[in-house]
Amino acid sequence: MSNGWISRRELALLLGAGGAALAAGLPDRVHAQARRNTLVLGIDISDTISLDPARMAQYTPPMTLNAAYASLVSFAVGNYYDPIPALAESWSRTADGKALRIKLREAKFASGNLVTADDVKWTLDRVKHLKDQPALYNSNIASVAVVDPRTVDIFLIEPGEPVLGALASTTNGILERKVVEAQGGTSAVDANTTDKATAWLNDNSAGAGAYRLTGWQRNQQIQLVRNPHYYGGMPGFERILIRHMSESAAQLLAVQRGDIDAAFNLIPEQIQTLKGQAGLRVEGLASLDFVYLALTTSAELNKALAVQEARQAIAAAIDYNGIRDNLLGGVATRCAHFLPIGLLGSTEKTTRDIGPQQNLDRARMLLQKAGFPDGFEFDVSYGNAAVSGLSYAVLAQKLQSDLARVGIRMKLNPMDQVNLRTQYTTAKSTAVLTFWNPAGVRQFSWATATTERVAARLRWTPPADIVKLVKDATLEQDLAKQEAMWVEYQRRMIEVSHLIVLFQPIYQTVVRDTAKTFPLTASGYQVELEKARP
């Protein structure tokens, strides 16, 4: 494809079954029109291993899922504290304070059928009973009850704990019950062993989002078509094609030629070369994502990493400023620990005051104290992918060089994203270089992950006082006291040093003028495709 025209092969893919024969007989003007009505994105989607919302746990799938599914609530760009209506028209506490009562707007699924309270209950029950990672985000939901076709009560285990942030997550995108059940889906208590809908949901969607998923070829592309029944009005494009492009150089050439409308993984030097070029612009946004290094605490996997001072030595040896300034061109910041800058208790000052800083003398002293004066060796695993234009391979090589200065030998172990996730989630990784992005915008989501599932992956049993601190901070109503608690939580976790945040990217996406409106967001899915306009 060149000069902004869509090729017959790509048009055939968009047209679906029988598309090749049809596309072959179409005149060039039809191809040009199809290209104008199609938004083509270039991004590394190698980490996409499922498009079932209830099984979503990776970095790039939320962009697709947010386009295909609507959640009960959402957030406005830049305001991640005050939820706004989506499928929910309004919400309030029940009289006894034990439940959140949701009133649904009149909205339709892509099938044309109305979204009902039964669909909401079924969806949330399925998330719970599949027992995949998204179920943990809903840990405060005790049960869901249908009041009437447009009203549902969500009963909470801890009424004082926030829940709307979790309900805004793409993992809680509402599914059309009848459609998914017809494909083997179930919300029964044994769904983790009996549900068979994931394979179908990887190629199709059953949501009320602006677009409908029509196909996914892993490490190739994702295809979506407009949902004419979308409650938010007619979507801007007839089709969206998300093309897997692992190399930033390929994305650069494609966006220059007009083969794609937006490039997500360009490095700062490449973005600089595009400045001043007609028809191109840079859209930027501070994200709530971050990239981190996770270290096991298990002596069985690595005797040195089981020693806290050895992990602290790693944290003290890393050149954080060099990663930010040299690898990312200064287009990033860094949070002190697992609370990204932008949330209460996390600022750039917090990072300066309590976050780990490079200090090679201190790293050597800590190695002496740990009993490894000559350093030690460990393996680090990472995916064959990139984030914010920086490949994990390049980042790993930088860390390897930093640690070598104090005698720590880091062996690099690149692997496929599926294998990486399996190894990490089953607590078999010695060290992992990976990312975090928000399933729900709330401190509790990040903090409880470090004391629960991520802790389990690293074979770490959190002290009871840290677990209590997270709980108390979540329930504290006095914002000044709550902020102090979150700072103390970060201080305690930094001392443990098994989770080391490396950078929090400021996204820079290069967009062609073919997409006049292209709103980025930090809510976990990068861009609000439902609001994109030609």
Coordinates of C-alpha atoms in Angstrom, one line a residue:
M1 CA 0.0 0.0 0.0
S2 CA 1.3 3.5 -0.9
N3 CA 0.3 7.1 -1.3
G4 CA -2.6 6.5 1.1
W5 CA -4.3 3.9 -1.0
I6 CA -5.3 0.5 0.4
S7 CA -4.1 -2.5 -1.4
R8 CA -6.4 -5.2 -2.8
R9 CA -5.0 -7.7 -0.4
E10 CA -5.7 -5.5 2.7
L11 CA -9.1 -4.6 1.4
A12 CA -9.9 -8.3 1.0
L13 CA -8.9 -8.9 4.6
L14 CA -11.2 -6.0 5.7
L15 CA -14.1 -7.3 3.5
G16 CA -13.8 -10.8 5.1
A17 CA -14.9 -14.0 3.4
G18 CA -14.9 -13.8 -0.3
G19 CA -13.1 -10.4 -0.1
A20 CA -10.2 -11.4 -2.3
A21 CA -12.4 -12.0 -5.3
L22 CA -14.5 -8.9 -4.7
A23 CA -11.4 -6.7 -4.2
A24 CA -9.8 -7.9 -7.3
G25 CA -12.6 -6.5 -9.5
L26 CA -12.9 -3.1 -7.8
P27 CA -11.6 0.1 -9.5
D28 CA -8.9 2.1 -8.0
R29 CA -11.2 4.9 -6.9
V30 CA -13.0 2.4 -4.6
H31 CA -9.7 1.4 -3.0
A32 CA -9.0 5.1 -2.4
Q33 CA -12.4 5.6 -0.8
A34 CA -12.0 2.5 1.3
R35 CA -8.6 3.8 2.5
R36 CA -10.2 7.2 3.5
N37 CA -12.9 5.3 5.5
T38 CA -10.3 3.1 7.2
L39 CA -8.1 4.1 10.1
V40 CA -4.8 2.1 10.0
L41 CA -2.6 2.0 13.0
G42 CA 1.0 0.7 13.2
I43 CA 2.0 -0.7 16.6
D44 CA 3.8 -3.6 18.2
I45 CA 1.0 -6.0 19.3
S46 CA 3.2 -9.0 19.9
D47 CA 2.0 -9.1 23.5
T48 CA -1.6 -9.6 22.5
I49 CA -2.3 -13.2 23.6
S50 CA -6.1 -12.9 24.1
L51 CA -9.0 -10.5 23.2
D52 CA -11.4 -12.0 25.7
P53 CA -11.9 -9.1 28.1
A54 CA -12.1 -11.4 31.1
R55 CA -8.7 -12.8 30.3
M56 CA -7.0 -9.5 29.4
A57 CA -3.6 -8.9 31.2
Q58 CA -1.3 -7.4 28.6
Y59 CA -0.2 -4.0 27.4
T60 CA -1.8 -3.5 23.9
P61 CA -5.1 -5.4 24.0
P62 CA -7.0 -2.7 26.0
M63 CA -6.9 -0.4 22.9
T64 CA -8.8 -3.0 20.9
L65 CA -11.1 -4.0 23.8
N66 CA -12.0 -0.4 24.6
A67 CA -13.1 0.1 21.0
A68 CA -15.2 -3.1 21.0
Y69 CA -16.7 -3.0 24.5
A70 CA -18.3 -0.4 26.6
S71 CA -17.9 -0.5 30.4
L72 CA -20.3 0.9 33.0
V73 CA -18.3 4.0 33.6
S74 CA -15.2 5.7 32.1
F75 CA -12.9 8.6 32.7
A76 CA -12.3 11.9 30.9
V77 CA -8.8 12.3 29.5
G78 CA -6.6 13.9 32.2
N79 CA -9.1 13.3 35.1
Y80 CA -8.7 9.8 36.4
Y81 CA -10.4 10.3 39.7
D82 CA -13.9 11.3 38.8
P83 CA -15.7 8.6 36.8
I84 CA -18.1 9.7 34.1
P85 CA -21.2 7.8 32.7
A86 CA -20.7 5.2 30.0
L87 CA -23.3 2.4 29.9
A88 CA -24.3 3.5 33.4
E89 CA -26.6 6.5 33.2
S90 CA -26.2 7.1 37.0
W91 CA -25.1 5.4 40.2
S92 CA -25.7 5.8 43.9
R93 CA -25.3 3.9 47.2
T94 CA -28.3 1.8 48.3
A95 CA -30.0 2.9 51.5
D96 CA -28.1 0.4 53.6
G97 CA -24.7 1.5 52.1
K98 CA -23.8 -2.1 51.2
A99 CA -24.3 -1.9 47.4
L100 CA -23.8 0.4 44.5
R101 CA -27.0 0.8 42.5
I102 CA -26.4 1.2 38.7
K103 CA -29.0 2.7 36.4
L104 CA -28.3 1.8 32.8
R105 CA -28.8 4.1 29.8
E106 CA -30.7 2.8 26.8
A107 CA -27.8 1.4 24.8
K108 CA -27.5 -1.4 22.2
F109 CA -25.0 -4.1 21.5
A110 CA -23.5 -4.4 18.0
S111 CA -26.2 -7.0 17.4
G112 CA -28.8 -4.3 17.8
N113 CA -30.2 -5.8 21.1
L114 CA -30.5 -3.7 24.2
V115 CA -27.9 -3.9 27.0
T116 CA -29.7 -5.2 30.1
A117 CA -29.0 -5.6 33.8
D118 CA -28.9 -9.3 33.1
D119 CA -26.0 -8.8 30.7
V120 CA -24.2 -6.8 33.3
K121 CA -24.6 -9.4 36.1
W122 CA -23.6 -12.2 33.7
T123 CA -20.5 -10.3 32.6
L124 CA -19.3 -9.5 36.1
D125 CA -20.1 -13.1 37.3
R126 CA -18.1 -14.5 34.4
V127 CA -15.1 -12.4 35.2
K128 CA -15.3 -13.6 38.8
H129 CA -15.7 -17.3 38.0
L130 CA -13.1 -17.5 35.2
K131 CA -10.6 -16.7 38.0
D132 CA -8.2 -15.2 35.5
Q133 CA -6.2 -12.0 36.4
P134 CA -9.1 -9.6 35.9
A135 CA -11.0 -11.3 38.7
L136 CA -8.5 -9.8 41.1
Y137 CA -9.4 -6.3 40.1
N138 CA -13.0 -7.0 41.2
S139 CA -12.0 -8.5 44.5
N140 CA -14.3 -6.0 46.4
I141 CA -17.4 -7.2 44.6
A142 CA -19.3 -9.7 46.7
S143 CA -22.2 -10.3 44.3
V144 CA -24.4 -8.7 41.6
A145 CA -28.2 -8.6 41.6
V146 CA -30.7 -7.6 38.9
V147 CA -33.3 -5.2 40.3
D148 CA -35.1 -4.6 37.0
P149 CA -34.1 -4.7 33.3
R150 CA -32.2 -1.4 33.6
T151 CA -31.0 -1.5 37.2
V152 CA -28.4 -3.6 38.9
D153 CA -27.1 -3.7 42.4
I154 CA -23.4 -4.4 43.0
F155 CA -22.8 -5.6 46.6
L156 CA -19.4 -4.7 48.1
I157 CA -17.3 -6.7 50.5
E158 CA -15.9 -3.5 51.9
P159 CA -18.3 -0.6 51.3
G160 CA -15.7 2.0 52.0
E161 CA -13.3 0.7 49.4
P162 CA -13.6 2.3 45.9
V163 CA -15.0 0.2 43.1
L164 CA -15.8 2.6 40.2
G165 CA -12.2 2.6 39.0
A166 CA -12.4 -1.2 38.5
L167 CA -15.8 -1.0 36.8
A168 CA -14.2 1.5 34.3
S169 CA -11.7 -1.2 33.2
T170 CA -11.8 -2.7 29.8
T171 CA -11.7 -6.1 31.5
N172 CA -15.3 -5.3 32.7
G173 CA -16.5 -4.4 29.2
I174 CA -20.1 -5.7 29.2
L175 CA -20.8 -8.7 27.0
E176 CA -24.1 -9.7 25.4
R177 CA -25.0 -12.8 27.3
K178 CA -27.0 -14.7 24.7
V179 CA -24.3 -14.3 22.0
V180 CA -21.4 -15.4 24.2
E181 CA -23.4 -18.3 25.7
A182 CA -24.1 -19.5 22.2
Q183 CA -20.3 -19.8 21.8
G184 CA -19.8 -21.8 24.9
G185 CA -19.5 -19.0 27.4
T186 CA -20.8 -19.4 31.0
S187 CA -20.8 -17.4 34.2
A188 CA -21.3 -20.5 36.4
V189 CA -19.1 -21.0 39.4
D190 CA -17.1 -23.6 37.4
A191 CA -16.5 -21.2 34.5
N192 CA -12.7 -21.5 34.9
T193 CA -13.0 -25.1 33.6
T194 CA -16.2 -25.1 31.6
D195 CA -16.2 -21.8 29.7
K196 CA -15.3 -22.3 26.0
A197 CA -15.9 -18.8 24.6
T198 CA -12.4 -17.4 24.6
A199 CA -11.4 -18.8 21.2
W200 CA -14.5 -17.2 19.6
L201 CA -13.9 -13.9 21.5
N202 CA -10.4 -13.8 20.1
D203 CA -11.8 -13.2 16.6
N204 CA -15.2 -11.7 17.4
S205 CA -16.7 -9.4 19.9
A206 CA -20.1 -9.2 21.6
G207 CA -20.0 -5.7 23.1
A208 CA -21.6 -2.3 22.9
G209 CA -18.5 -0.4 21.9
A210 CA -18.0 1.9 18.9
Y211 CA -16.5 -0.9 16.8
R212 CA -16.9 -4.7 16.4
L213 CA -14.0 -7.1 16.3
T214 CA -14.0 -9.1 13.1
G215 CA -10.7 -10.8 13.1
W216 CA -7.3 -11.2 14.8
Q217 CA -4.2 -12.9 13.3
R218 CA -1.6 -13.0 16.0
N219 CA 1.6 -11.0 15.3
Q220 CA -0.1 -9.7 12.1
Q221 CA -3.2 -7.6 12.5
I222 CA -6.5 -6.9 14.2
Q223 CA -9.6 -5.9 12.3
L224 CA -12.6 -3.9 13.5
V225 CA -15.7 -2.5 11.8
R226 CA -18.1 0.3 12.8
N227 CA -21.0 -0.5 15.2
P228 CA -23.9 1.6 13.8
H229 CA -25.8 1.0 17.1
Y230 CA -23.1 2.7 19.3
Y231 CA -24.8 4.8 22.0
G232 CA -22.2 7.5 21.6
G233 CA -23.1 8.4 18.0
M234 CA -21.8 7.2 14.7
P235 CA -18.1 6.3 14.9
G236 CA -15.8 8.2 12.7
F237 CA -14.4 5.4 10.6
E238 CA -16.0 2.5 8.8
R239 CA -13.1 0.2 9.7
I240 CA -10.0 0.1 11.9
L241 CA -7.0 -2.0 11.0
I242 CA -4.3 -2.4 13.7
R243 CA -1.2 -3.7 11.9
H244 CA 1.5 -5.4 13.9
M245 CA 4.8 -3.6 13.2
S246 CA 7.5 -4.7 15.6
E247 CA 10.2 -2.5 14.1
S248 CA 10.1 1.3 14.7
A249 CA 11.9 1.8 11.4
A250 CA 9.0 0.1 9.6
Q251 CA 6.5 2.3 11.4
L252 CA 8.5 5.4 10.5
L253 CA 8.5 4.5 6.8
A254 CA 4.8 3.5 6.8
V255 CA 3.6 6.7 8.4
Q256 CA 5.7 8.8 6.1
R257 CA 4.3 7.0 3.0
G258 CA 0.8 7.2 4.3
D259 CA 0.4 3.4 4.7
I260 CA -0.6 3.9 8.3
D261 CA -2.4 6.8 10.0
A262 CA -0.6 6.6 13.3
A263 CA 2.7 5.1 14.6
F264 CA 3.0 4.2 18.2
N265 CA 6.5 2.9 18.7
L266 CA 8.9 5.5 17.3
I267 CA 12.0 6.4 19.2
P268 CA 12.7 10.1 20.0
E269 CA 15.3 10.4 17.2
Q270 CA 12.8 9.2 14.6
I271 CA 10.2 11.6 15.9
Q272 CA 12.6 14.4 15.5
T273 CA 13.1 13.5 11.8
L274 CA 9.4 14.0 11.2
K275 CA 9.1 17.5 12.6
G276 CA 8.0 20.0 10.0
Q277 CA 6.8 17.3 7.6
A278 CA 3.5 18.3 6.0
G279 CA 0.6 16.1 7.0
L280 CA 2.1 14.8 10.2
R281 CA 1.9 15.8 13.9
V282 CA 3.0 14.5 17.2
E283 CA 0.3 13.7 19.9
G284 CA 1.8 13.5 23.4
L285 CA 0.4 12.5 26.8
A286 CA 1.9 11.6 30.2
S287 CA 0.9 8.0 30.8
L288 CA 0.1 6.1 34.0
D289 CA 2.1 3.1 32.7
F290 CA 5.6 2.2 33.8
V291 CA 8.3 -0.3 33.0
Y292 CA 9.8 -2.2 35.9
L293 CA 12.3 -4.9 36.8
A294 CA 10.9 -7.7 39.0
L295 CA 13.3 -9.9 41.1
T296 CA 12.5 -13.2 42.8
T297 CA 13.1 -13.5 46.5
S298 CA 13.4 -17.3 46.2
A299 CA 16.8 -18.9 47.2
E300 CA 15.7 -21.9 45.1
L301 CA 15.8 -19.8 42.0
N302 CA 18.8 -17.6 42.9
K303 CA 20.6 -17.5 46.2
A304 CA 21.8 -13.9 45.9
L305 CA 18.4 -12.5 45.0
A306 CA 17.0 -14.0 48.1
V307 CA 19.1 -11.5 50.1
Q308 CA 17.5 -8.1 50.4
E309 CA 20.8 -6.2 50.3
A310 CA 21.7 -7.9 47.0
R311 CA 18.4 -6.7 45.5
Q312 CA 19.1 -3.2 46.9
A313 CA 22.5 -3.3 45.2
I314 CA 20.8 -3.8 41.9
A315 CA 18.6 -0.8 42.5
A316 CA 21.6 1.3 43.4
A317 CA 23.6 0.3 40.3
I318 CA 21.0 1.3 37.7
D319 CA 21.5 4.5 35.7
Y320 CA 17.9 5.8 35.8
N321 CA 18.8 9.2 34.3
G322 CA 20.6 7.6 31.4
I323 CA 17.6 5.4 30.6
R324 CA 15.4 8.5 30.6
D325 CA 17.7 10.9 28.8
N326 CA 19.7 8.7 26.4
L327 CA 17.3 5.8 25.6
L328 CA 14.1 7.7 25.8
G329 CA 15.3 11.2 24.7
G330 CA 14.0 12.7 28.0
V331 CA 10.4 11.9 27.1
A332 CA 9.7 10.0 30.4
T333 CA 9.6 10.4 34.1
R334 CA 9.9 7.9 36.9
C335 CA 7.7 7.1 39.9
A336 CA 9.3 6.0 43.2
H337 CA 7.6 2.7 43.2
F338 CA 4.3 1.1 42.0
L339 CA 2.2 4.3 42.2
P340 CA 2.6 6.3 39.0
I341 CA 3.1 10.0 39.1
G342 CA -0.4 11.5 38.8
L343 CA -1.9 9.6 41.7
L344 CA -2.1 10.8 45.3
G345 CA 1.1 10.1 47.1
S346 CA 3.3 10.0 43.9
T347 CA 5.1 13.0 42.5
E348 CA 8.4 13.7 40.9
K349 CA 9.5 15.1 44.3
T350 CA 8.5 11.8 46.0
T351 CA 10.8 10.0 43.5
R352 CA 13.7 12.4 44.3
D353 CA 13.1 12.1 48.1
I354 CA 12.6 8.3 48.5
G355 CA 13.1 6.6 45.1
P356 CA 16.2 4.6 44.4
Q357 CA 19.0 6.6 42.7
Q358 CA 22.2 5.4 41.1
N359 CA 25.1 5.2 43.7
L360 CA 27.8 2.8 42.7
D361 CA 29.6 3.1 46.0
R362 CA 26.5 2.2 47.9
A363 CA 25.9 -0.7 45.5
R364 CA 29.3 -2.1 46.3
M365 CA 28.8 -1.6 50.0
L366 CA 25.5 -3.5 49.8
L367 CA 27.1 -6.4 47.9
Q368 CA 29.6 -6.7 50.7
K369 CA 26.8 -6.7 53.3
A370 CA 24.9 -9.3 51.3
G371 CA 27.9 -11.6 51.3
F372 CA 28.7 -11.2 47.6
P373 CA 31.6 -8.8 47.4
D374 CA 32.5 -9.9 43.9
G375 CA 29.0 -9.7 42.6
F376 CA 26.7 -12.5 41.5
E377 CA 24.9 -13.7 38.4
F378 CA 21.2 -13.9 37.5
D379 CA 19.0 -14.4 34.4
V380 CA 16.4 -11.8 33.3
S381 CA 13.6 -12.6 30.9
Y382 CA 11.8 -10.1 28.7
G383 CA 9.5 -10.2 25.6
N384 CA 10.5 -9.6 22.0
A385 CA 8.6 -6.3 22.0
A386 CA 8.9 -2.6 22.5
V387 CA 7.2 0.0 24.8
S388 CA 7.2 3.7 24.1
G389 CA 9.5 3.2 21.2
L390 CA 12.1 1.4 23.3
S391 CA 12.7 -2.3 22.8
Y392 CA 13.1 -4.4 25.9
A393 CA 16.2 -5.9 24.3
V394 CA 17.9 -2.5 24.2
L395 CA 16.8 -1.7 27.7
A396 CA 18.1 -5.0 29.0
Q397 CA 21.5 -4.4 27.4
K398 CA 21.6 -1.0 29.2
L399 CA 20.8 -2.7 32.5
Q400 CA 23.4 -5.4 31.9
S401 CA 26.1 -2.7 31.3
D402 CA 25.0 -0.7 34.4
L403 CA 25.1 -3.8 36.7
A404 CA 28.5 -5.0 35.3
R405 CA 30.1 -1.9 36.8
V406 CA 29.7 -3.3 40.3
G407 CA 30.3 -7.0 39.3
I408 CA 26.7 -8.1 38.9
R409 CA 26.4 -10.3 35.8
M410 CA 22.9 -10.2 34.2
K411 CA 22.3 -12.9 31.6
L412 CA 19.7 -11.9 28.9
N413 CA 16.8 -14.3 28.1
P414 CA 14.5 -12.9 25.4
M415 CA 11.3 -14.9 24.8
D416 CA 7.9 -15.0 23.2
Q417 CA 5.3 -13.0 25.2
V418 CA 3.1 -16.1 25.8
N419 CA 6.0 -18.0 27.3
L420 CA 7.1 -14.9 29.3
R421 CA 3.7 -14.5 30.9
T422 CA 3.4 -18.2 31.7
Q423 CA 6.8 -18.2 33.3
Y424 CA 6.2 -15.1 35.3
T425 CA 2.7 -15.9 36.5
T426 CA 3.7 -19.4 37.7
A427 CA 6.5 -17.9 39.8
K428 CA 9.3 -19.6 37.7
S429 CA 11.1 -16.4 36.7
T430 CA 14.3 -15.3 38.3
A431 CA 13.9 -11.8 37.0
V432 CA 11.5 -10.2 34.5
L433 CA 11.7 -6.9 32.6
T434 CA 8.1 -5.9 31.9
F435 CA 5.4 -3.2 32.2
W436 CA 2.4 -2.2 34.2
N437 CA -0.6 -0.4 33.0
P438 CA -3.9 0.4 34.8
A439 CA -6.8 -2.0 34.7
G440 CA -8.5 0.5 37.0
V441 CA -7.3 3.9 37.9
R442 CA -6.9 3.7 41.7
Q443 CA -4.0 3.3 44.1
F444 CA -5.6 0.2 45.5
S445 CA -5.2 -1.7 42.2
W446 CA -1.5 -1.0 42.0
A447 CA -0.7 -1.5 45.7
T448 CA -2.7 -4.7 46.3
A449 CA -1.0 -6.2 43.2
T450 CA 2.4 -5.9 44.9
T451 CA 1.1 -7.6 48.1
E452 CA -0.9 -10.3 46.4
R453 CA -0.5 -11.7 42.8
V454 CA 2.9 -10.0 42.0
A455 CA 4.1 -10.9 45.4
A456 CA 3.2 -14.6 44.7
R457 CA 5.0 -14.4 41.4
L458 CA 8.2 -13.3 43.2
R459 CA 7.7 -15.8 46.0
W460 CA 7.5 -13.0 48.5
T461 CA 5.3 -13.1 51.6
P462 CA 4.5 -9.5 52.5
P463 CA 4.7 -8.5 56.2
A464 CA 1.3 -8.1 57.8
D465 CA 2.0 -4.4 58.6
I466 CA 2.5 -3.6 54.8
V467 CA -0.8 -5.4 53.9
K468 CA -2.6 -3.4 56.7
L469 CA -1.0 -0.2 55.5
V470 CA -2.4 -0.7 52.0
K471 CA -5.9 -1.5 53.4
D472 CA -5.8 1.5 55.8
A473 CA -4.7 3.9 53.1
T474 CA -7.5 2.8 50.8
L475 CA -10.1 3.4 53.4
E476 CA -8.7 6.7 54.8
Q477 CA -11.0 9.6 54.0
D478 CA -8.6 12.4 55.0
L479 CA -6.6 13.0 51.9
A480 CA -3.5 14.4 53.7
K481 CA -3.4 11.4 55.9
Q482 CA -4.0 9.1 52.9
E483 CA -1.2 10.7 51.0
A484 CA 1.3 10.2 53.8
M485 CA 0.2 6.5 54.0
W486 CA 0.9 6.0 50.3
V487 CA 4.3 7.6 50.6
E488 CA 5.1 5.3 53.6
Y489 CA 3.9 2.3 51.6
Q490 CA 6.3 3.2 48.8
R491 CA 9.1 3.7 51.2
R492 CA 8.6 0.2 52.7
M493 CA 8.4 -1.5 49.3
I494 CA 11.6 0.3 48.1
E495 CA 13.4 -1.2 51.1
V496 CA 12.3 -4.7 50.0
S497 CA 13.7 -3.9 46.5
H498 CA 12.1 -6.7 44.5
L499 CA 10.2 -4.4 42.2
I500 CA 12.3 -1.6 40.7
V501 CA 10.5 1.0 38.5
L502 CA 12.7 2.1 35.6
F503 CA 10.6 4.7 33.8
Q504 CA 7.1 6.1 33.3
P505 CA 6.8 7.0 29.6
I506 CA 5.3 10.2 28.2
Y507 CA 3.7 8.8 25.0
Q508 CA 4.5 10.4 21.6
T509 CA 2.4 9.1 18.8
V510 CA 2.9 10.3 15.3
V511 CA -0.5 10.9 13.5
R512 CA -1.3 11.8 10.0
D513 CA -3.8 14.5 9.2
T514 CA -6.0 11.8 7.8
A515 CA -7.0 11.4 11.5
K516 CA -8.1 14.9 12.4
T517 CA -9.2 13.8 15.9
F518 CA -7.0 11.2 17.7
P519 CA -7.4 11.6 21.5
L520 CA -4.8 9.8 23.6
T521 CA -5.6 8.7 27.1
A522 CA -3.7 7.3 30.1
S523 CA -6.6 5.1 31.2
G524 CA -4.9 2.0 30.1
Y525 CA -5.8 1.8 26.4
Q526 CA -3.7 4.6 24.9
V527 CA -6.2 6.1 22.5
E528 CA -10.0 6.6 22.5
L529 CA -10.7 5.1 19.2
E530 CA -14.4 5.7 19.6
K531 CA -13.7 9.5 19.4
A532 CA -11.2 9.3 16.5
R533 CA -12.4 11.2 13.4
P534 CA -11.2 11.5 9.8

